[in-house]
Short mmCIF file of C-alpha atoms in Angstrom, two decimals:
data_model
loop_
_atom_site.label_atom_id
_atom_site.label_comp_id
_atom_site.label_asym_id
_atom_site.label_seq_id
_atom_site.Cartn_x
_atom_site.Cartn_y
_atom_site.Cartn_z
CA MET A 1 173.54 126.17 -177.99
CA LYS A 2 174.88 128.43 -181.03
CA SER A 3 174.42 128.13 -184.68
CA LEU A 4 177.25 126.21 -186.76
CA GLN A 5 178.20 129.31 -188.10
CA ALA A 6 178.84 131.00 -184.95
CA ARG A 7 180.75 128.22 -183.68
CA HIS A 8 182.68 128.32 -186.58
CA ALA A 9 182.17 124.46 -187.11
CA LEU A 10 183.10 122.64 -190.22
CA LEU A 11 179.78 121.61 -191.10
CA ALA A 12 178.76 125.19 -191.57
CA ASP A 13 180.31 124.89 -194.93
CA THR A 14 177.90 123.50 -197.12
CA GLY A 15 180.57 121.76 -199.28
CA TYR A 16 181.65 119.88 -196.69
CA GLN A 17 178.10 118.58 -195.78
CA LEU A 18 177.67 117.69 -199.37
CA THR A 19 181.22 115.84 -199.13
CA VAL A 20 180.01 113.85 -195.87
CA LEU A 21 176.85 113.07 -197.55
CA SER A 22 178.59 111.34 -200.70
CA GLN A 23 181.51 109.42 -198.42
CA ALA A 24 181.79 105.86 -198.19
CA ASP A 25 180.84 104.33 -194.59
CA ALA A 26 183.58 102.88 -192.40
CA ALA A 27 183.57 99.72 -194.34
CA GLY A 28 184.21 101.42 -197.32
CA ALA A 29 180.67 100.68 -198.77
CA HIS A 30 178.85 103.41 -200.58
CA LEU A 31 175.11 103.89 -200.16
CA PRO A 32 173.29 104.00 -203.47
CA ALA A 33 172.86 107.06 -205.31
CA PHE A 34 169.63 108.85 -204.89
CA ALA A 35 169.51 109.78 -208.42
CA HIS A 36 170.25 106.04 -209.19
CA LYS A 37 167.29 105.08 -207.40
CA LEU A 38 165.28 107.81 -209.17
CA ARG A 39 166.23 106.19 -212.63
CA GLU A 40 165.24 102.78 -211.33
CA THR A 41 161.73 104.24 -210.88
CA GLY A 42 161.70 106.17 -214.10
CA LEU A 43 161.68 109.85 -212.51
CA LEU A 44 165.13 110.91 -213.79
CA PRO A 45 165.39 113.97 -214.58
CA LEU A 46 162.81 114.79 -212.20
CA ARG A 47 160.50 117.24 -213.55
CA PRO A 48 158.23 119.69 -211.97
CA THR A 49 154.26 118.83 -212.23
CA SER A 50 153.04 122.31 -211.75
CA LEU A 51 153.90 125.23 -209.69
CA ARG A 52 151.74 125.42 -206.76
CA VAL A 53 153.56 126.83 -203.77
CA MET A 54 156.09 129.57 -203.36
CA GLN A 55 157.96 128.89 -200.35
CA ILE A 56 159.78 132.04 -199.06
CA ASN A 57 162.68 131.93 -196.61
CA VAL A 58 162.42 135.50 -195.21
CA GLY A 59 165.47 135.17 -193.12
CA LYS A 60 167.53 132.80 -190.66
CA MET A 61 167.05 134.91 -187.70
CA CYS A 62 165.22 132.78 -184.84
CA ASN A 63 164.62 133.06 -181.25
CA GLN A 64 165.14 129.12 -180.72
CA VAL A 65 168.19 127.06 -181.65
CA CYS A 66 166.80 123.68 -182.12
CA LYS A 67 169.22 120.50 -182.22
CA HIS A 68 167.73 119.47 -185.69
CA CYS A 69 167.43 122.56 -187.60
CA HIS A 70 168.37 122.49 -191.41
CA VAL A 71 168.61 126.18 -191.65
CA ASP A 72 171.18 126.64 -188.76
CA ALA A 73 168.88 129.26 -187.73
CA GLY A 74 169.42 131.19 -184.57
CA PRO A 75 169.47 134.66 -182.88
CA ASP A 76 173.18 135.14 -183.92
CA ARG A 77 172.05 134.87 -187.67
CA THR A 78 171.76 138.11 -189.41
CA GLU A 79 170.70 137.22 -192.99
CA ILE A 80 167.30 138.68 -193.53
CA MET A 81 165.16 139.37 -196.62
CA THR A 82 164.44 143.14 -197.56
CA ARG A 83 161.29 144.63 -198.67
CA GLU A 84 162.79 145.15 -202.22
CA THR A 85 163.33 141.31 -202.67
CA MET A 86 159.66 140.76 -201.07
CA GLN A 87 158.49 143.00 -203.80
CA GLN A 88 160.06 141.07 -206.46
CA CYS A 89 158.41 137.90 -204.77
CA LEU A 90 155.10 139.58 -205.00
CA ALA A 91 155.48 140.96 -208.59
CA ALA A 92 156.36 137.14 -209.50
CA LEU A 93 153.37 135.95 -207.56
CA ALA A 94 151.20 138.51 -209.33
CA GLN A 95 151.99 137.05 -212.94
CA SER A 96 151.65 133.34 -211.85
CA ASP A 97 148.92 130.92 -210.83
CA ILE A 98 150.74 130.29 -207.67
CA GLN A 99 147.96 130.12 -205.00
CA VAL A 100 149.82 129.25 -201.78
CA VAL A 101 152.72 131.11 -200.12
CA ASP A 102 154.48 129.39 -197.49
CA LEU A 103 156.64 131.59 -195.12
CA THR A 104 159.53 129.92 -193.36
CA GLY A 105 162.85 131.18 -191.55
CA GLY A 106 164.05 131.09 -188.90
CA ALA A 107 161.11 132.75 -187.06
CA PRO A 108 159.54 134.49 -190.18
CA GLU A 109 157.59 136.71 -187.49
CA MET A 110 161.21 138.45 -186.67
CA ASN A 111 161.58 139.84 -190.26
CA PRO A 112 160.56 143.58 -189.71
CA ASP A 113 158.26 143.48 -192.99
CA PHE A 114 156.72 140.35 -192.35
CA ARG A 115 153.48 141.71 -191.43
CA TRP A 116 153.52 143.92 -194.61
CA LEU A 117 154.44 141.14 -196.68
CA VAL A 118 151.46 138.91 -195.20
CA GLU A 119 148.90 141.98 -196.02
CA GLN A 120 150.42 142.31 -199.73
CA ILE A 121 149.79 138.41 -200.36
CA SER A 122 146.32 138.89 -198.76
CA ALA A 123 145.44 141.68 -201.13
CA LEU A 124 146.64 139.65 -204.11
CA GLY A 125 144.09 136.96 -202.88
CA ARG A 126 146.79 134.28 -202.22
CA GLN A 127 146.65 131.99 -199.24
CA THR A 128 149.51 132.39 -196.76
CA ILE A 129 151.07 129.43 -194.62
CA VAL A 130 153.39 130.62 -191.88
CA ARG A 131 155.83 128.05 -190.33
CA CYS A 132 155.43 129.47 -186.64
CA ASN A 133 157.60 128.26 -184.25
CA LEU A 134 154.92 129.13 -181.36
CA THR A 135 157.62 130.53 -178.80
CA ILE A 136 158.10 133.59 -180.82
CA ILE A 137 154.03 134.80 -180.13
CA VAL A 138 155.08 134.58 -176.12
CA ALA A 139 158.69 135.87 -176.70
CA ASN A 140 158.35 139.53 -176.51
CA LYS A 141 155.08 141.77 -176.03
CA LYS A 142 155.49 143.03 -179.76
CA TYR A 143 154.50 139.69 -181.02
CA HIS A 144 151.37 138.84 -178.33
CA ASP A 145 148.82 139.81 -180.92
CA LEU A 146 150.16 137.69 -183.57
CA PRO A 147 147.11 135.29 -183.37
CA GLU A 148 144.98 138.00 -183.96
CA PHE A 149 146.97 139.05 -186.95
CA PHE A 150 146.94 135.57 -188.29
CA ALA A 151 143.15 135.25 -188.05
CA LYS A 152 142.78 138.64 -189.55
CA HIS A 153 144.44 137.58 -192.71
CA ARG A 154 143.09 133.89 -192.73
CA VAL A 155 146.70 132.74 -192.40
CA GLN A 156 147.43 128.86 -192.22
CA VAL A 157 149.26 128.38 -189.28
CA VAL A 158 151.84 125.29 -189.10
CA SER A 159 153.76 124.78 -185.92
CA SER A 160 156.48 122.32 -184.57
CA LEU A 161 155.53 120.34 -181.68
CA PRO A 162 157.65 117.12 -181.49
CA HIS A 163 156.06 115.75 -178.95
CA PHE A 164 153.02 115.89 -176.13
CA SER A 165 155.94 115.34 -173.60
CA ALA A 166 158.00 118.36 -172.48
CA ALA A 167 160.99 116.43 -172.12
CA ARG A 168 161.25 115.19 -175.72
CA THR A 169 160.19 118.41 -177.03
CA ASP A 170 162.47 120.32 -174.82
CA ALA A 171 165.55 117.87 -175.96
CA GLN A 172 164.91 118.84 -179.45
CA ARG A 173 163.80 122.59 -179.04
CA GLY A 174 165.83 123.78 -175.91
CA GLU A 175 164.74 124.16 -172.28
CA GLY A 176 161.52 125.49 -171.69
CA VAL A 177 160.23 125.39 -175.07
CA PHE A 178 157.18 123.04 -174.35
CA GLY A 179 155.74 125.17 -171.93
CA ARG A 180 156.08 128.09 -173.99
CA SER A 181 154.55 126.18 -176.96
CA ILE A 182 151.70 125.18 -174.95
CA ARG A 183 150.87 128.87 -173.90
CA ALA A 184 151.11 129.85 -177.39
CA LEU A 185 148.67 127.25 -178.63
CA GLN A 186 146.24 128.15 -176.18
CA MET A 187 146.47 131.86 -177.33
CA LEU A 188 145.82 130.67 -180.85
CA ASN A 189 143.02 128.31 -179.54
CA GLU A 190 141.37 131.52 -178.08
CA VAL A 191 141.23 133.47 -181.20
CA GLY A 192 139.73 130.39 -182.98
CA TYR A 193 142.84 128.49 -184.56
CA GLY A 194 141.89 124.57 -184.70
CA VAL A 195 138.53 125.31 -183.67
CA GLU A 196 136.18 123.28 -185.69
CA GLY A 197 133.98 125.59 -188.01
CA SER A 198 136.32 128.51 -187.39
CA GLY A 199 137.87 128.15 -190.90
CA LEU A 200 141.11 129.12 -189.25
CA GLN A 201 143.50 126.07 -189.72
CA LEU A 202 146.16 125.28 -187.44
CA ASP A 203 148.45 122.22 -187.89
CA LEU A 204 151.28 120.64 -185.86
CA VAL A 205 154.32 119.16 -187.07
CA PHE A 206 155.68 116.15 -185.66
CA ASN A 207 159.64 115.81 -186.11
CA PRO A 208 161.18 112.74 -184.58
CA SER A 209 163.43 113.86 -181.65
CA GLY A 210 166.28 111.67 -182.58
CA ALA A 211 167.69 109.15 -185.29
CA PHE A 212 164.40 107.35 -186.34
CA LEU A 213 161.77 108.02 -188.66
CA PRO A 214 158.07 109.27 -188.04
CA GLY A 215 155.53 106.74 -187.27
CA ASN A 216 152.02 106.31 -189.12
CA GLN A 217 150.80 110.02 -189.42
CA ALA A 218 146.99 109.37 -188.66
CA SER A 219 147.85 107.22 -185.79
CA LEU A 220 150.22 109.95 -184.52
CA GLU A 221 147.68 112.65 -185.01
CA ARG A 222 145.12 110.76 -182.98
CA GLU A 223 147.55 110.22 -180.04
CA PHE A 224 148.45 113.99 -180.12
CA LYS A 225 144.80 115.15 -180.18
CA GLN A 226 143.90 113.07 -177.12
CA ARG A 227 146.90 114.04 -174.93
CA LEU A 228 146.58 117.83 -176.03
CA LEU A 229 142.94 118.05 -175.36
CA ARG A 230 143.21 115.94 -172.13
CA GLU A 231 146.30 117.58 -170.89
CA HIS A 232 146.18 121.01 -171.93
CA GLY A 233 142.79 121.48 -173.60
CA ILE A 234 144.27 122.19 -176.89
CA VAL A 235 142.88 121.54 -180.34
CA PHE A 236 144.26 121.68 -183.88
CA ASN A 237 143.75 120.53 -187.42
CA ASN A 238 146.33 118.26 -188.75
CA LEU A 239 149.27 116.32 -187.80
CA LEU A 240 151.92 116.48 -190.31
CA ALA A 241 154.69 113.76 -189.86
CA ILE A 242 157.70 115.18 -191.35
CA THR A 243 161.22 113.14 -191.41
CA ASN A 244 164.51 115.06 -190.33
CA LEU A 245 166.70 115.31 -193.23
CA PRO A 246 170.73 115.07 -192.78
CA VAL A 247 171.23 118.48 -193.43
CA SER A 248 173.20 121.11 -191.36
CA ARG A 249 172.70 120.64 -187.40
CA PHE A 250 170.60 117.44 -187.70
CA LEU A 251 173.74 116.14 -189.82
CA GLU A 252 175.52 117.34 -187.03
CA TYR A 253 173.46 115.39 -184.34
CA LEU A 254 173.90 112.20 -186.66
CA LEU A 255 177.28 112.68 -186.74
CA GLU A 256 178.26 113.23 -183.09
CA SER A 257 175.74 110.58 -181.94
CA GLY A 258 177.46 107.86 -184.06
CA ASN A 259 173.83 107.60 -185.82
CA TYR A 260 174.88 108.91 -189.12
CA GLU A 261 175.28 105.67 -191.21
CA SER A 262 172.58 103.71 -189.62
CA TYR A 263 170.24 106.70 -190.28
CA MET A 264 171.00 106.74 -193.82
CA GLU A 265 170.78 102.91 -194.32
CA LYS A 266 167.36 103.42 -192.58
CA LEU A 267 166.09 106.27 -195.10
CA VAL A 268 167.77 104.17 -198.13
CA ALA A 269 165.92 100.94 -197.23
CA ALA A 270 162.67 102.73 -196.64
CA TYR A 271 163.07 104.15 -200.22
CA ASN A 272 159.29 104.37 -201.44
CA PRO A 273 158.97 104.74 -205.23
CA THR A 274 155.29 106.53 -204.66
CA ALA A 275 156.72 108.93 -202.28
CA ALA A 276 159.58 109.78 -204.84
CA GLU A 277 156.69 110.66 -207.71
CA ASN A 278 154.85 112.75 -205.01
CA VAL A 279 158.09 115.02 -203.74
CA MET A 280 156.98 118.61 -203.16
CA CYS A 281 159.91 120.06 -204.86
CA ARG A 282 157.83 119.01 -208.13
CA SER A 283 155.34 121.74 -207.06
CA THR A 284 157.14 124.10 -204.94
CA LEU A 285 159.51 126.97 -205.66
CA SER A 286 161.98 128.02 -202.78
CA VAL A 287 163.29 131.48 -202.44
CA SER A 288 165.93 132.50 -200.30
CA TRP A 289 166.35 135.65 -198.05
CA ASP A 290 168.40 137.15 -200.94
CA GLY A 291 166.04 136.39 -203.48
CA LEU A 292 167.83 133.22 -205.04
CA LEU A 293 165.88 130.32 -206.05
CA TYR A 294 166.20 126.66 -205.13
CA ASP A 295 163.94 123.64 -205.72
CA CYS A 296 163.45 123.50 -201.95
CA ASP A 297 164.37 124.80 -198.48
CA PHE A 298 166.72 121.79 -197.99
CA ASN A 299 168.76 122.39 -201.36
CA GLN A 300 168.54 126.10 -200.28
CA MET A 301 170.51 125.49 -196.95
CA LEU A 302 172.86 123.29 -198.92
CA GLU A 303 173.43 125.96 -201.49
CA LEU A 304 172.52 124.00 -204.50
CA PRO A 305 170.34 126.35 -206.84
CA VAL A 306 167.85 125.82 -209.43
CA ALA A 307 169.34 124.22 -212.71
CA ALA A 308 170.96 126.61 -214.88
CA THR A 309 168.26 126.53 -217.54
CA ALA A 310 166.00 128.37 -214.97
CA PRO A 311 166.22 131.97 -213.67
CA GLN A 312 168.21 131.96 -210.89
CA HIS A 313 166.81 135.07 -209.09
CA ILE A 314 163.11 135.93 -208.40
CA ARG A 315 163.49 139.28 -209.97
CA ASP A 316 164.04 137.06 -213.21
CA PHE A 317 160.80 134.90 -212.53
CA ASP A 318 159.79 132.87 -215.80
CA GLU A 319 157.34 130.26 -214.80
CA ALA A 320 157.66 128.47 -218.28
CA ALA A 321 161.65 128.20 -217.76
CA LEU A 322 160.89 126.95 -214.30
CA ASN A 323 158.47 124.33 -215.24
CA ALA A 324 160.80 122.98 -217.79
CA ARG A 325 163.89 122.73 -215.38
CA ALA A 326 165.10 119.41 -214.01
CA ILE A 327 165.01 119.58 -210.20
CA VAL A 328 168.49 119.04 -208.55
CA VAL A 329 168.79 116.08 -206.43
CA ASN A 330 171.25 114.77 -203.99
CA GLN A 331 171.95 112.17 -201.18
CA HIS A 332 169.72 113.98 -198.52
CA CYS A 333 166.51 113.62 -200.83
CA PHE A 334 166.46 109.88 -199.41
CA GLY A 335 164.97 111.81 -196.50
CA CYS A 336 161.69 112.85 -198.34
CA THR A 337 161.38 109.41 -200.17
CA ALA A 338 161.55 107.24 -197.00
CA GLY A 339 158.38 105.28 -195.72
CA ALA A 340 155.19 107.13 -196.02
CA GLY A 341 157.20 110.13 -197.52
CA SER A 342 157.84 113.36 -196.11
CA SER A 343 157.23 116.73 -197.34
CA CYS A 344 156.49 120.36 -195.90
CA GLY A 345 152.96 119.18 -195.83
CA GLY A 346 153.72 115.92 -193.99
CA ALA A 347 153.52 112.58 -195.59
CA THR A 348 152.81 112.27 -199.00
CA THR A 349 151.44 108.68 -199.69
CA MET B 1 186.46 89.45 -189.11
CA GLU B 2 183.18 87.79 -188.05
CA LYS B 3 182.25 88.65 -184.48
CA SER B 4 182.33 85.75 -182.24
CA THR B 5 179.24 86.47 -180.17
CA TYR B 6 176.04 84.53 -180.21
CA TYR B 7 174.13 87.93 -180.84
CA ASN B 8 175.23 90.08 -183.64
CA PRO B 9 173.20 93.51 -184.47
CA ALA B 10 173.64 93.14 -188.06
CA ASP B 11 171.39 89.90 -187.94
CA LEU B 12 168.20 91.89 -187.02
CA ALA B 13 168.23 93.18 -190.57
CA LYS B 14 168.66 89.72 -192.03
CA PHE B 15 165.38 88.52 -190.03
CA GLY B 16 163.65 88.33 -193.48
CA ASN B 17 166.05 85.75 -194.75
CA ILE B 18 164.52 82.80 -192.70
CA THR B 19 162.00 82.65 -195.60
CA GLU B 20 164.81 81.33 -197.67
CA TRP B 21 164.65 77.96 -196.43
CA GLN B 22 161.10 77.66 -196.02
CA PRO B 23 159.22 80.48 -197.79
CA GLU B 24 155.67 79.36 -197.40
CA MET B 25 155.55 79.20 -193.62
CA GLY B 26 157.97 82.42 -193.54
CA ASN B 27 155.76 84.44 -195.52
CA LYS B 28 152.71 83.49 -193.62
CA PHE B 29 154.72 84.28 -190.54
CA PHE B 30 155.77 87.81 -191.83
CA ALA B 31 152.10 88.49 -193.60
CA TYR B 32 150.43 87.42 -189.86
CA TYR B 33 153.10 89.54 -188.16
CA ALA B 34 152.35 92.55 -190.12
CA GLU B 35 148.70 92.15 -189.80
CA VAL B 36 149.15 91.86 -185.88
CA PHE B 37 150.86 95.19 -185.77
CA LYS B 38 148.50 97.47 -187.50
CA ASP B 39 146.39 100.20 -185.76
CA GLY B 40 143.24 98.05 -184.46
CA ALA B 41 141.34 98.07 -181.34
CA LEU B 42 144.86 98.97 -180.19
CA SER B 43 146.99 101.83 -181.59
CA GLU B 44 150.11 101.07 -183.18
CA ARG B 45 151.96 102.91 -180.35
CA GLU B 46 150.13 100.40 -177.70
CA LYS B 47 151.18 97.35 -179.63
CA SER B 48 154.75 98.65 -179.97
CA LEU B 49 154.80 99.18 -176.12
CA ILE B 50 153.35 95.83 -175.54
CA ALA B 51 156.06 94.22 -177.70
CA LEU B 52 158.57 96.29 -175.96
CA ALA B 53 157.34 94.67 -172.65
CA VAL B 54 157.26 91.14 -174.09
CA ALA B 55 160.89 91.53 -175.65
CA HIS B 56 162.29 92.31 -172.07
CA ALA B 57 159.94 89.32 -170.68
CA VAL B 58 161.65 87.07 -173.34
CA GLN B 59 164.98 88.77 -172.98
CA CYS B 60 165.50 88.96 -176.82
CA PRO B 61 168.30 91.56 -177.57
CA TYR B 62 166.90 92.01 -181.34
CA CYS B 63 163.54 92.40 -180.23
CA ILE B 64 164.46 95.05 -177.55
CA ASP B 65 166.58 96.88 -180.15
CA ALA B 66 163.77 96.79 -182.62
CA TYR B 67 160.83 97.87 -180.28
CA THR B 68 162.90 100.57 -178.68
CA SER B 69 163.19 101.93 -182.05
CA ASP B 70 159.52 101.17 -183.07
CA SER B 71 158.20 102.87 -179.89
CA LEU B 72 160.12 106.08 -180.20
CA GLN B 73 158.73 105.99 -183.91
CA LYS B 74 155.29 105.39 -182.88
CA GLY B 75 155.61 108.57 -180.65
CA ALA B 76 155.86 106.73 -177.27
CA ASP B 77 158.16 108.45 -174.72
CA GLU B 78 160.95 107.43 -172.17
CA ALA B 79 158.33 107.27 -169.24
CA GLN B 80 155.90 105.31 -171.31
CA MET B 81 158.86 103.04 -172.28
CA MET B 82 160.15 102.44 -168.74
CA GLU B 83 156.73 101.62 -167.42
CA ALA B 84 156.20 99.12 -170.02
CA VAL B 85 159.41 97.42 -168.99
CA HIS B 86 158.27 97.59 -165.07
CA VAL B 87 155.14 95.99 -166.28
CA ALA B 88 157.39 92.90 -167.83
CA ALA B 89 159.37 92.89 -164.48
CA ALA B 90 156.37 93.00 -162.40
CA ILE B 91 154.74 90.01 -164.20
CA LYS B 92 158.05 88.25 -164.24
CA GLY B 93 158.64 88.76 -160.68
CA GLY B 94 154.92 88.13 -159.82
CA ALA B 95 155.37 84.90 -161.77
CA ALA B 96 158.13 83.72 -159.42
CA LEU B 97 156.59 84.95 -156.23
CA VAL B 98 153.15 83.76 -156.78
CA HIS B 99 154.75 80.10 -156.53
CA GLY B 100 155.45 80.85 -153.09
CA VAL B 101 152.01 79.96 -152.58
CA GLN B 102 152.64 76.52 -153.68
CA MET B 103 155.94 76.47 -151.51
CA MET B 104 153.68 77.45 -148.63
CA ASN B 105 151.27 74.89 -149.38
CA LYS B 106 153.75 72.16 -149.70
CA ALA B 107 155.78 73.30 -146.39
CA LYS B 108 152.30 73.27 -144.26
CA GLU B 109 151.75 69.89 -145.89
CA LEU B 110 155.18 68.54 -144.85
CA SER B 111 155.15 70.23 -141.24
CA MET B 112 153.47 69.70 -138.11
#
């Protein structure tokens, strides 16, 4: 499987994705506008609460090509953050109260300056989260010491494992990914990750491997903990249940499998006003590989930048102007407000 | 045009409408229903798999649709779901076969 971009697919064009999301269904009916739902809930315009997390997407290069990837990441993607842009992120951090830096990609570890960036964030006394796809740890000898490196900098590791069965995991993330992920999890456990009392946090992400919503997060966590311990001797801290948003390759999957309309209807029917109040974009700033600013990683991938009243690039970081902005919303946002709510930190209610 | 079949998938989403003609009983049923499927001595996933098996036993297309989605949502995999269907099949098949004892008893009673 290749990225949408490498296949020159229509959906590689974000304008086309937004057109699909705003179209009527086969019967001519339009879904309610997300903005209209927010207005009903008294949340329009959607405003930030306080800036707590800077999520930096350090590049789209990845060793995996997952079917549901909203980044359209893969080995063929060359967009990568330079050290100069990282320095601009660090300068912004230094002048703000943001305590958490969430590093994502692609596989963030494939950025040649990844370790340097983590060291600098540590030196600023801020917490780093890395969204590690697990298989990168065993992909090449030069990554085998990542668990030790993460432990040294007390990095919080957040990793996708959509299922405790190999078949369901491989169906979403590629042939053989489950086995390699299990090996990587064991390596993380060996240095103390996920082990009680170690202070080294290892969280797993459950993404549905298909056109359905995640179930109860606590219940899934119990199930995952039992199965992974019994079958592979693996321990971890929290399971984060994240809803797949209709963006990029997951949107392609929905359209090609004939599930698009029913999935969108499911998201809309499950709209939860409490989840809407708690959406992560109210406390997050998303920075792209080229330093541009977005309200979240999904808006970034749809090329919907922060409102024009706010700075557009990290070099012009201005916390007050960002806190006063109106968050940009669109139809994909129904994914974060469905059911128990969804964010990079799992359920929000 | 209205589909001329007894079962229409779109009707599943209208299940809640049964309260329109008898709100008190309907609402009590749905409150009970919601309570039944909560995490308890059995996990939500286990209850969903039992529901999936029963759905096959009672041959309800709505329930099969609903509890296939629900089982996936609750984290069940294909092997677990198919084993649940086999449990239903074994009990349904066994229920027919166990009456074979009754047949044998009667045959023996009538035979020399």
